[in-house]
Short mmCIF file of C-alpha atoms in Angstrom, two decimals:
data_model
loop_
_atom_site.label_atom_id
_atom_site.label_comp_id
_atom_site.label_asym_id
_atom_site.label_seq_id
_atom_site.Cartn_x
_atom_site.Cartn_y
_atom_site.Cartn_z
CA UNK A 51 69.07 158.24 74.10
CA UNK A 52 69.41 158.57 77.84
CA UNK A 53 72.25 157.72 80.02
CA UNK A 54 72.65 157.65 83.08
CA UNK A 55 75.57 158.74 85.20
CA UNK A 56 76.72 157.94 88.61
CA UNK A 57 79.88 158.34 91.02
CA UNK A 58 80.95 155.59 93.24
CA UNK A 59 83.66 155.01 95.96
CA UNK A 60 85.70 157.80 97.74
CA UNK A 61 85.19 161.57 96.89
CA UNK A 62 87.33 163.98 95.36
CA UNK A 63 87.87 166.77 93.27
CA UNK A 64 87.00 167.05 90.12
CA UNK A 65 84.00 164.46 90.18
CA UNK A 66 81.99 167.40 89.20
CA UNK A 67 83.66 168.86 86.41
CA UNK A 68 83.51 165.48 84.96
CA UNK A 69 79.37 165.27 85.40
CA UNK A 70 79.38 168.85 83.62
CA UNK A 71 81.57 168.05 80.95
CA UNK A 72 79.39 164.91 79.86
CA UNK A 73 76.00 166.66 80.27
CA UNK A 74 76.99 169.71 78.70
CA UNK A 75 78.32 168.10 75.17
CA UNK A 76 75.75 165.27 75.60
CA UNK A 77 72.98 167.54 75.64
CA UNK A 78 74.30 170.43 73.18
CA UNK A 79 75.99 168.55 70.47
CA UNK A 80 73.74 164.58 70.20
CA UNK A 81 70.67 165.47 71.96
CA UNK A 82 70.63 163.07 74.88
CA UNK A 83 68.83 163.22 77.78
CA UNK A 84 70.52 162.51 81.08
CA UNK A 85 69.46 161.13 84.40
CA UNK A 86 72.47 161.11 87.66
CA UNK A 87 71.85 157.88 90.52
CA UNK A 88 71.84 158.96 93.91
CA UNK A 89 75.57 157.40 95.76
CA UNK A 90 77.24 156.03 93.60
CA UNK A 91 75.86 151.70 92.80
CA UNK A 92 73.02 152.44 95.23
CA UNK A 93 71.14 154.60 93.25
CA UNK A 94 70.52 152.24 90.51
CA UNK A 95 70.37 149.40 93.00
CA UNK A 96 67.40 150.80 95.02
CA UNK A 97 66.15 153.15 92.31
CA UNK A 98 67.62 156.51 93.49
CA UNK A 99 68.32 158.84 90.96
CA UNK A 100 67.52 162.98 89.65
CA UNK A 101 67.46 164.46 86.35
CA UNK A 102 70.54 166.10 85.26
CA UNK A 103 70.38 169.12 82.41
CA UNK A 104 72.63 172.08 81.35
CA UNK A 105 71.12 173.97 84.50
CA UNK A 106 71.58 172.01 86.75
CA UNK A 107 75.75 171.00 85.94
CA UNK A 108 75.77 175.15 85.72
CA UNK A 109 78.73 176.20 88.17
CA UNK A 110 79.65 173.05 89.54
CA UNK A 111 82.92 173.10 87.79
CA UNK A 112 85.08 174.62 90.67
CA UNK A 113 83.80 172.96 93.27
CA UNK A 114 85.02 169.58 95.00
CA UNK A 115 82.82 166.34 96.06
CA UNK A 116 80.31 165.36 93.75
CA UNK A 117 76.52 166.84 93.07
CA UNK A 118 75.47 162.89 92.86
CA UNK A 119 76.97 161.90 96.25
CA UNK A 120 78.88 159.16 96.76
CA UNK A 121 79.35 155.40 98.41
CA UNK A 122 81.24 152.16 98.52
CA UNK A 123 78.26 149.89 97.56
CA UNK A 124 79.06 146.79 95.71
CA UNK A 125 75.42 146.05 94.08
CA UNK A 126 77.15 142.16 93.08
CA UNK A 127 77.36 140.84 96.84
CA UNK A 128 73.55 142.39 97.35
CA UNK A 129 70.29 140.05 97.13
CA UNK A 130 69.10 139.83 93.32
CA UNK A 131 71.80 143.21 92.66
CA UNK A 132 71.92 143.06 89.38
CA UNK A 133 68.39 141.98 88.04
CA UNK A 134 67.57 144.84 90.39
CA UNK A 135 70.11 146.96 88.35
CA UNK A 136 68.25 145.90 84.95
CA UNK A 137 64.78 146.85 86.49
CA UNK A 138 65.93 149.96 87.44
CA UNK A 139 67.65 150.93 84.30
CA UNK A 140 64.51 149.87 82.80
CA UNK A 141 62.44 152.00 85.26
CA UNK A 142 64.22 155.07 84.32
CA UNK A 143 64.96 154.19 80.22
CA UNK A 144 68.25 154.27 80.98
CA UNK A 145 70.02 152.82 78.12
CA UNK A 146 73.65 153.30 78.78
CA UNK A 147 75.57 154.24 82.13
CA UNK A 148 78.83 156.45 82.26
CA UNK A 149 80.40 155.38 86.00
CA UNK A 150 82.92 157.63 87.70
CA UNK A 151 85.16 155.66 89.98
CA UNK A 152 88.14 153.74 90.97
CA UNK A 153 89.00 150.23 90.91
CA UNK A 154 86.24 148.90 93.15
CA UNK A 155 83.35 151.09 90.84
CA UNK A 156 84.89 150.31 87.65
CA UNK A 157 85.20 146.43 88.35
CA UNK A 158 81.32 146.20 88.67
CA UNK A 159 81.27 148.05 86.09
CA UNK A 160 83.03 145.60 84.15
CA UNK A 161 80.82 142.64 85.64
CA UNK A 162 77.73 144.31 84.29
CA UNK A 163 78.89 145.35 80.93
CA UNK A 164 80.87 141.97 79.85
CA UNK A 165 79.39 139.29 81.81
CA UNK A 166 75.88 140.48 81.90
CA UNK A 167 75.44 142.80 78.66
CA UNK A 168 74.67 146.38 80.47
CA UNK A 169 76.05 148.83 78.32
CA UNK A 170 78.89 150.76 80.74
CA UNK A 171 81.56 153.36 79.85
CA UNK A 172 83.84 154.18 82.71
CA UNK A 173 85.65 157.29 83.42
CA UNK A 174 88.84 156.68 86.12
CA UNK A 175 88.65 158.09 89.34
CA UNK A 176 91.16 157.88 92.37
CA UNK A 177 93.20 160.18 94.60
CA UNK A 178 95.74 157.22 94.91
CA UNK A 179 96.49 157.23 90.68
CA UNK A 180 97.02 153.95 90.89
CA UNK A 181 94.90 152.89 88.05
CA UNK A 182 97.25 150.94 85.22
CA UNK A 183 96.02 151.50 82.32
CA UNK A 184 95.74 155.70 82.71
CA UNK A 185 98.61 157.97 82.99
CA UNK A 186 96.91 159.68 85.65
CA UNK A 187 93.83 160.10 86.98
CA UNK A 188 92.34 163.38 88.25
CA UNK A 189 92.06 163.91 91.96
CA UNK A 190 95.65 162.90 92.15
CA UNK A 191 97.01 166.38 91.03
CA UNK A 192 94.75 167.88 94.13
CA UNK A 193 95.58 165.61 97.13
CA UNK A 194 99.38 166.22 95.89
CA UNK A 195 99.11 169.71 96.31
CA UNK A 196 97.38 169.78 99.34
CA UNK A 197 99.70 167.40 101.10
CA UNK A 198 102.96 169.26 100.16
CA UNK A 199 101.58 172.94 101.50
CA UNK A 200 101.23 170.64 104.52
CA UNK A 201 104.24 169.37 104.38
CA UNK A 202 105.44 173.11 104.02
CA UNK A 203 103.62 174.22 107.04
CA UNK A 204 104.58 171.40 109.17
CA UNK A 205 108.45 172.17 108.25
CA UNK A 206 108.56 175.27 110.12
CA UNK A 207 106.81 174.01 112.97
CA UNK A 208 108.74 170.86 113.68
CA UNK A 209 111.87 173.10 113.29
CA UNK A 210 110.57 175.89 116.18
CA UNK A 211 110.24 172.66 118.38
CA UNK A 212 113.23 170.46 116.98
CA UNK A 213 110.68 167.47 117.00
CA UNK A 214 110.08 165.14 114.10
CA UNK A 215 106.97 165.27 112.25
CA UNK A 216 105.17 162.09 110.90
CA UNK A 217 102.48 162.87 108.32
CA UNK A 218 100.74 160.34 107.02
CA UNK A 219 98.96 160.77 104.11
CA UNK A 220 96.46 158.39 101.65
CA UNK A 221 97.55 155.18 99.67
CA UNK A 222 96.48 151.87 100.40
CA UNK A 223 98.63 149.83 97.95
CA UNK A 224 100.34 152.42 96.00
CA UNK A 225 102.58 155.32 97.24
CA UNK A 226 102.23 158.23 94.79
CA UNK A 227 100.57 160.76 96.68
CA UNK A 228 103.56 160.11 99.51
CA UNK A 229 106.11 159.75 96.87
CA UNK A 230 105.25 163.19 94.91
CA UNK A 231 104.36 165.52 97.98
CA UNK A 232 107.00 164.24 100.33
CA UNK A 233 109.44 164.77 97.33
CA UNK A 234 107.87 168.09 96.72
CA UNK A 235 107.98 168.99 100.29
CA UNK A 236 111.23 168.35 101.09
CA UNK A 237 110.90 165.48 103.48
CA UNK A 238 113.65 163.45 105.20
CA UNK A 239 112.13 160.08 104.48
CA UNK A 240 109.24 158.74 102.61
CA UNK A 241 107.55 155.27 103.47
CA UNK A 242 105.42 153.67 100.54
CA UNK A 243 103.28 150.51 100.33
CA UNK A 244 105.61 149.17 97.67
CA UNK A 245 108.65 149.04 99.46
CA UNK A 246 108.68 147.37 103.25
CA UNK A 247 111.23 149.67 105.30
CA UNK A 248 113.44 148.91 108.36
CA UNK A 249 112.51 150.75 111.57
CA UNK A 250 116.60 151.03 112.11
CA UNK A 251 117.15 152.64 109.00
CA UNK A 252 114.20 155.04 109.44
CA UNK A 253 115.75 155.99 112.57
CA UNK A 254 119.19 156.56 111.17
CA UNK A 255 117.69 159.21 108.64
CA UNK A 256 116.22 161.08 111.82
CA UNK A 257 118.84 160.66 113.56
CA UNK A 258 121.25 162.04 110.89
CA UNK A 259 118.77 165.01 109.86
CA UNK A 260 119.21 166.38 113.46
CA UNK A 261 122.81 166.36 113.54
CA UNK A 262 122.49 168.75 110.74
CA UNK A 263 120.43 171.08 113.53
CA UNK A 264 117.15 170.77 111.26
CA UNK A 265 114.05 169.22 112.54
CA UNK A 266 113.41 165.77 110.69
CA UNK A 267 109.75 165.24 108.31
CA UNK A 268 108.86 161.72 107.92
CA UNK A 269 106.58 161.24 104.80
CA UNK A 270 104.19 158.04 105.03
CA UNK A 271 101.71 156.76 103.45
CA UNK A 272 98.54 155.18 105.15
CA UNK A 273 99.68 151.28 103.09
CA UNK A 274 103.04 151.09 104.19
CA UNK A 275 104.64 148.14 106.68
CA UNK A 276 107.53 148.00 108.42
CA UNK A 277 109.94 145.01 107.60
CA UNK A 278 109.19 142.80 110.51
CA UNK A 279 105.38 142.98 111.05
CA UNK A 280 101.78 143.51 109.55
CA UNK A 281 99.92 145.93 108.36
CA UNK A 282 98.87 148.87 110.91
CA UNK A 283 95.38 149.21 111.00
CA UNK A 284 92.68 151.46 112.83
CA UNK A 285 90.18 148.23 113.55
CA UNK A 286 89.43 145.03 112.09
CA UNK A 287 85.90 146.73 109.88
CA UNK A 288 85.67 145.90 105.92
CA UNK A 289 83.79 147.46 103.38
CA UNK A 290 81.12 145.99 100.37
CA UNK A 291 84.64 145.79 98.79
CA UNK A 292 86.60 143.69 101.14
CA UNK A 293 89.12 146.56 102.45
CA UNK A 294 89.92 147.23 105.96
CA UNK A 295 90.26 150.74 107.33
CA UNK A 296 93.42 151.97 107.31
CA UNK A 297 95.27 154.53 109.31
CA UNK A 298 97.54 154.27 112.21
CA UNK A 299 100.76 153.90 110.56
CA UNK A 300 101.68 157.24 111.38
CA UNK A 301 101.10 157.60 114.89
CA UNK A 302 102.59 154.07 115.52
CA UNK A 303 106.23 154.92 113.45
CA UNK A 304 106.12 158.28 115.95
CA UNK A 305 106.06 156.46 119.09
CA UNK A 306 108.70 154.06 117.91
CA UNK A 307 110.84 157.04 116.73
CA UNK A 308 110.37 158.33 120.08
CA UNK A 309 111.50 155.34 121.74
CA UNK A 310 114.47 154.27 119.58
CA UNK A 311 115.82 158.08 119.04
CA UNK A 312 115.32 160.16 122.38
CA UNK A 313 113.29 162.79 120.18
CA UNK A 314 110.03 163.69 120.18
CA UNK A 315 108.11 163.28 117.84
CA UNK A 316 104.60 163.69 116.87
CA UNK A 317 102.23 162.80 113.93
CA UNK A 318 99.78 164.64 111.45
CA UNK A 319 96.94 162.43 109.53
CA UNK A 320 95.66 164.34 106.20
CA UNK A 321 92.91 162.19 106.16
CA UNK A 322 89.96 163.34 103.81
CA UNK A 323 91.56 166.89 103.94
CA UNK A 324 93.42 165.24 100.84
CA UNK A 325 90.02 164.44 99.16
CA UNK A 326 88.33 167.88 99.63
CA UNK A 327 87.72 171.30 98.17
CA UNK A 328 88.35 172.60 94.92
CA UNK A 329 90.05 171.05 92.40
CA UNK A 330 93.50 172.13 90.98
CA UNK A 331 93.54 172.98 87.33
CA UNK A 332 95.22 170.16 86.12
CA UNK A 333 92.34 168.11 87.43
CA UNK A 334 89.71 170.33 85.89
CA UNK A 335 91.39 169.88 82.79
CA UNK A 336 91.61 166.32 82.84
CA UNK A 337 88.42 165.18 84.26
CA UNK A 338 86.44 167.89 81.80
CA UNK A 339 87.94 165.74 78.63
CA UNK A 340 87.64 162.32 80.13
CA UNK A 341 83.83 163.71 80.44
CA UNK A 342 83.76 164.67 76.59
CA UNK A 343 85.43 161.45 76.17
CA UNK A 344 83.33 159.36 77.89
CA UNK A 345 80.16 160.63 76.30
CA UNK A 346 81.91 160.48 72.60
CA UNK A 347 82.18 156.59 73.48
CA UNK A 348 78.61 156.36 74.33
CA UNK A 349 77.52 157.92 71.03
CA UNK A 350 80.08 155.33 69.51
CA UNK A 351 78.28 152.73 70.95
CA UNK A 352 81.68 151.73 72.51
CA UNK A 353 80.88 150.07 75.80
CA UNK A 354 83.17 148.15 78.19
CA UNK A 355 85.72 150.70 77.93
CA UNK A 356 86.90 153.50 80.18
CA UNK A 357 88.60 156.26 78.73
CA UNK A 358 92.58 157.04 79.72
CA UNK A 359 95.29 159.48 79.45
CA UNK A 360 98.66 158.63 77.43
CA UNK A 361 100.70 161.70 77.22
CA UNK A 362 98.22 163.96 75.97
CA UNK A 363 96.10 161.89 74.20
CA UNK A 364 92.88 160.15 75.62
CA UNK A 365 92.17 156.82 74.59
CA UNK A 366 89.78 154.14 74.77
CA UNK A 367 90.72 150.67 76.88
CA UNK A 368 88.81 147.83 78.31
CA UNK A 369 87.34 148.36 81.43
CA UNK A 370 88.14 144.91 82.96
CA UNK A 371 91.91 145.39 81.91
CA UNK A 372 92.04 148.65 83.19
CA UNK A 373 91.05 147.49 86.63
CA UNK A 374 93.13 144.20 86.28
CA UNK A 375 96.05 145.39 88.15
CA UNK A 376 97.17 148.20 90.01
CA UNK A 377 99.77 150.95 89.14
CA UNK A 378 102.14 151.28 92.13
CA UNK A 379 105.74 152.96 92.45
CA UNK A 380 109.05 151.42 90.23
CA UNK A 381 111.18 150.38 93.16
CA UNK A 382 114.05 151.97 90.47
CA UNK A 383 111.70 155.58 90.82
CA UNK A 384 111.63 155.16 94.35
CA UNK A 385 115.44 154.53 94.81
CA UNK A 386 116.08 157.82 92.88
CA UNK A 387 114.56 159.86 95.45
CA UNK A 388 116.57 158.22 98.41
CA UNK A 389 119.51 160.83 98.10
CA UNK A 390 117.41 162.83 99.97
CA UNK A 391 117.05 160.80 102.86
CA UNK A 392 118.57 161.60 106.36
#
């Protein structure tokens, strides 16, 4: 048996302790041989790939991005993609893929293994958590952390100057890296995809956190709209996938502060800081058993699935229903952190 292994769509930590964890057992407990494709769907699109053995995973486990590299190709909108795919896979004698990704990764993943019969097994991927079927997915635990010692930093600056801080941190449709590290941080408001807010009200919070002589922290994350408008973007470019880039949210709800309050205020964008370095422990932990996982489902001959955490327990669920829908924030989970608000 060989499989082949690749990780596609945005970086982050943990993507290599996953790699490890599936060469490692693969190698030491069935015998399999292993080959990694270069960037994620290019490498089996244009025939990228290296071999991938117990020394070359070796010490890998700390560290953050991903040994493969990484990109946002969607091999089904290319010419011939996946007969190229096939050829490829063929090329290599590949006969099963494990693919590391989120949503975007995992759905062609899900093309090629039910519609066109290429065996898959997915492994979930995604700073944003926002994967349904999965408790959590590792990254998550990492961008969390490192967005609330910002948030911690950024406290005692904004209260030196008495200005309000905007930081805007990652989540395109789902709020849980705003809703955990502005909770966690001890910010004054927190803006979320989910819920549309009201400039006013935003306003009122800042407004109220100053007559309390501390300097306000405004939580957002890069999805979120106000009430009465669109959605704040950096320019009009989409991805293979059909996203735009996102990113301005912040620096537009500072200037509006500004305007409507009297205060200054200024913004912070985490940006990729949120994707990189080294991994937390939690995410080691979690991405080294979706990694066992994942390979235990290949030797099962179990393909179309992507492994998942329930409570403590991985388990086995259909990759196309795991990428059917998004997880995103309980308005009633999002209500109970408004008592600290203003």
């Amino acid at each position: 048996m060989r499989v082949g292994v690749l990780t596609g769509g945005g970086d982050c930590p943990g993507l290599n302790a996953v790699i490890r964890a599936i060469v490692r057992k693969g190698v030491q407990e069935y015998g399999y041989d292993f080959i990694g494709f270069r960037d994620g769907w290019r490498g089996p699109l244009e025939g990228e790939a290296v071999p991938l053995s117990i020394p070359a995973v070796r010490g890998i486990l700390p560290r953050g991005g991903t040994i493969l590299g990484s990109s946002r190709t969607n091999p089904l909108k290319a010419e011939h993609g996946v007969r190229r795919i096939r050829d490829n896979l063929a090329k290599y004698e590949v006969d099963s893929l494990v693919t590391i990704g989120g949503e975007d990764t995992l759905g062609v993943a899900a093309t090629l293994s039910d519609e066109y019969g290429i065996p898959c097994v997915g492994v979930p991927k995604t700073i944003d958590n926002d994967l349904s079927a999965t408790d959590y997915t590792f990254g998550f635990d990492t961008a969390v952390g490192i967005a609330t010692e910002a948030i911690d930093r950024l406290h005692t600056t904004a209260e030196s100057h008495m200005r309000v801080l905007v930081v805007e941190v990652m989540g395109r449709h789902a709020g849980w890296i705003a809703l955990h590290s502005g909770l966690a941080g001890g910010a004054n408001v927190i803006l979320i995809p989910e819920q549309r807010f009201d400039i006013e009200q935003v306003c009122a919070w800042v407004t109220s956190r100053f007559r309390a002589s501390y300097a306000p922290i405004v939580v957002v994350a890069e999805g979120a709209m106000p009430a009465e408008g669109a959605l704040i973007l950096k320019d009009e470019s989409h991805d293979s996938f059909g996203h735009v880039r996102l990113s301005g949210v912040g620096e537009w709800l500072a200037k509006e502060i500004e305007r409507r309050t009297g205060k200054e205020a200024r913004t912070t964008v985490l940006g990729h800081v949120q994707r990189g370095g080294t991994p937390s422990a939690f995410d080691r932990w979690l991405a080294t058993r979706f990694g066992l996982h994942a390979i235990e489902a290949v030797r099962d001959g179990d393909f179309g699935v992507m492994v998942a955490l329930r409570g403590t327990d991985i388990v086995r669920v259909p990759i196309a229903e795991a990428t059917a829908r998004l997880k995103t924030v309980d308005p009633a989970l999002y209500a109970e952190v408004g008592v600290f608000f203003g």
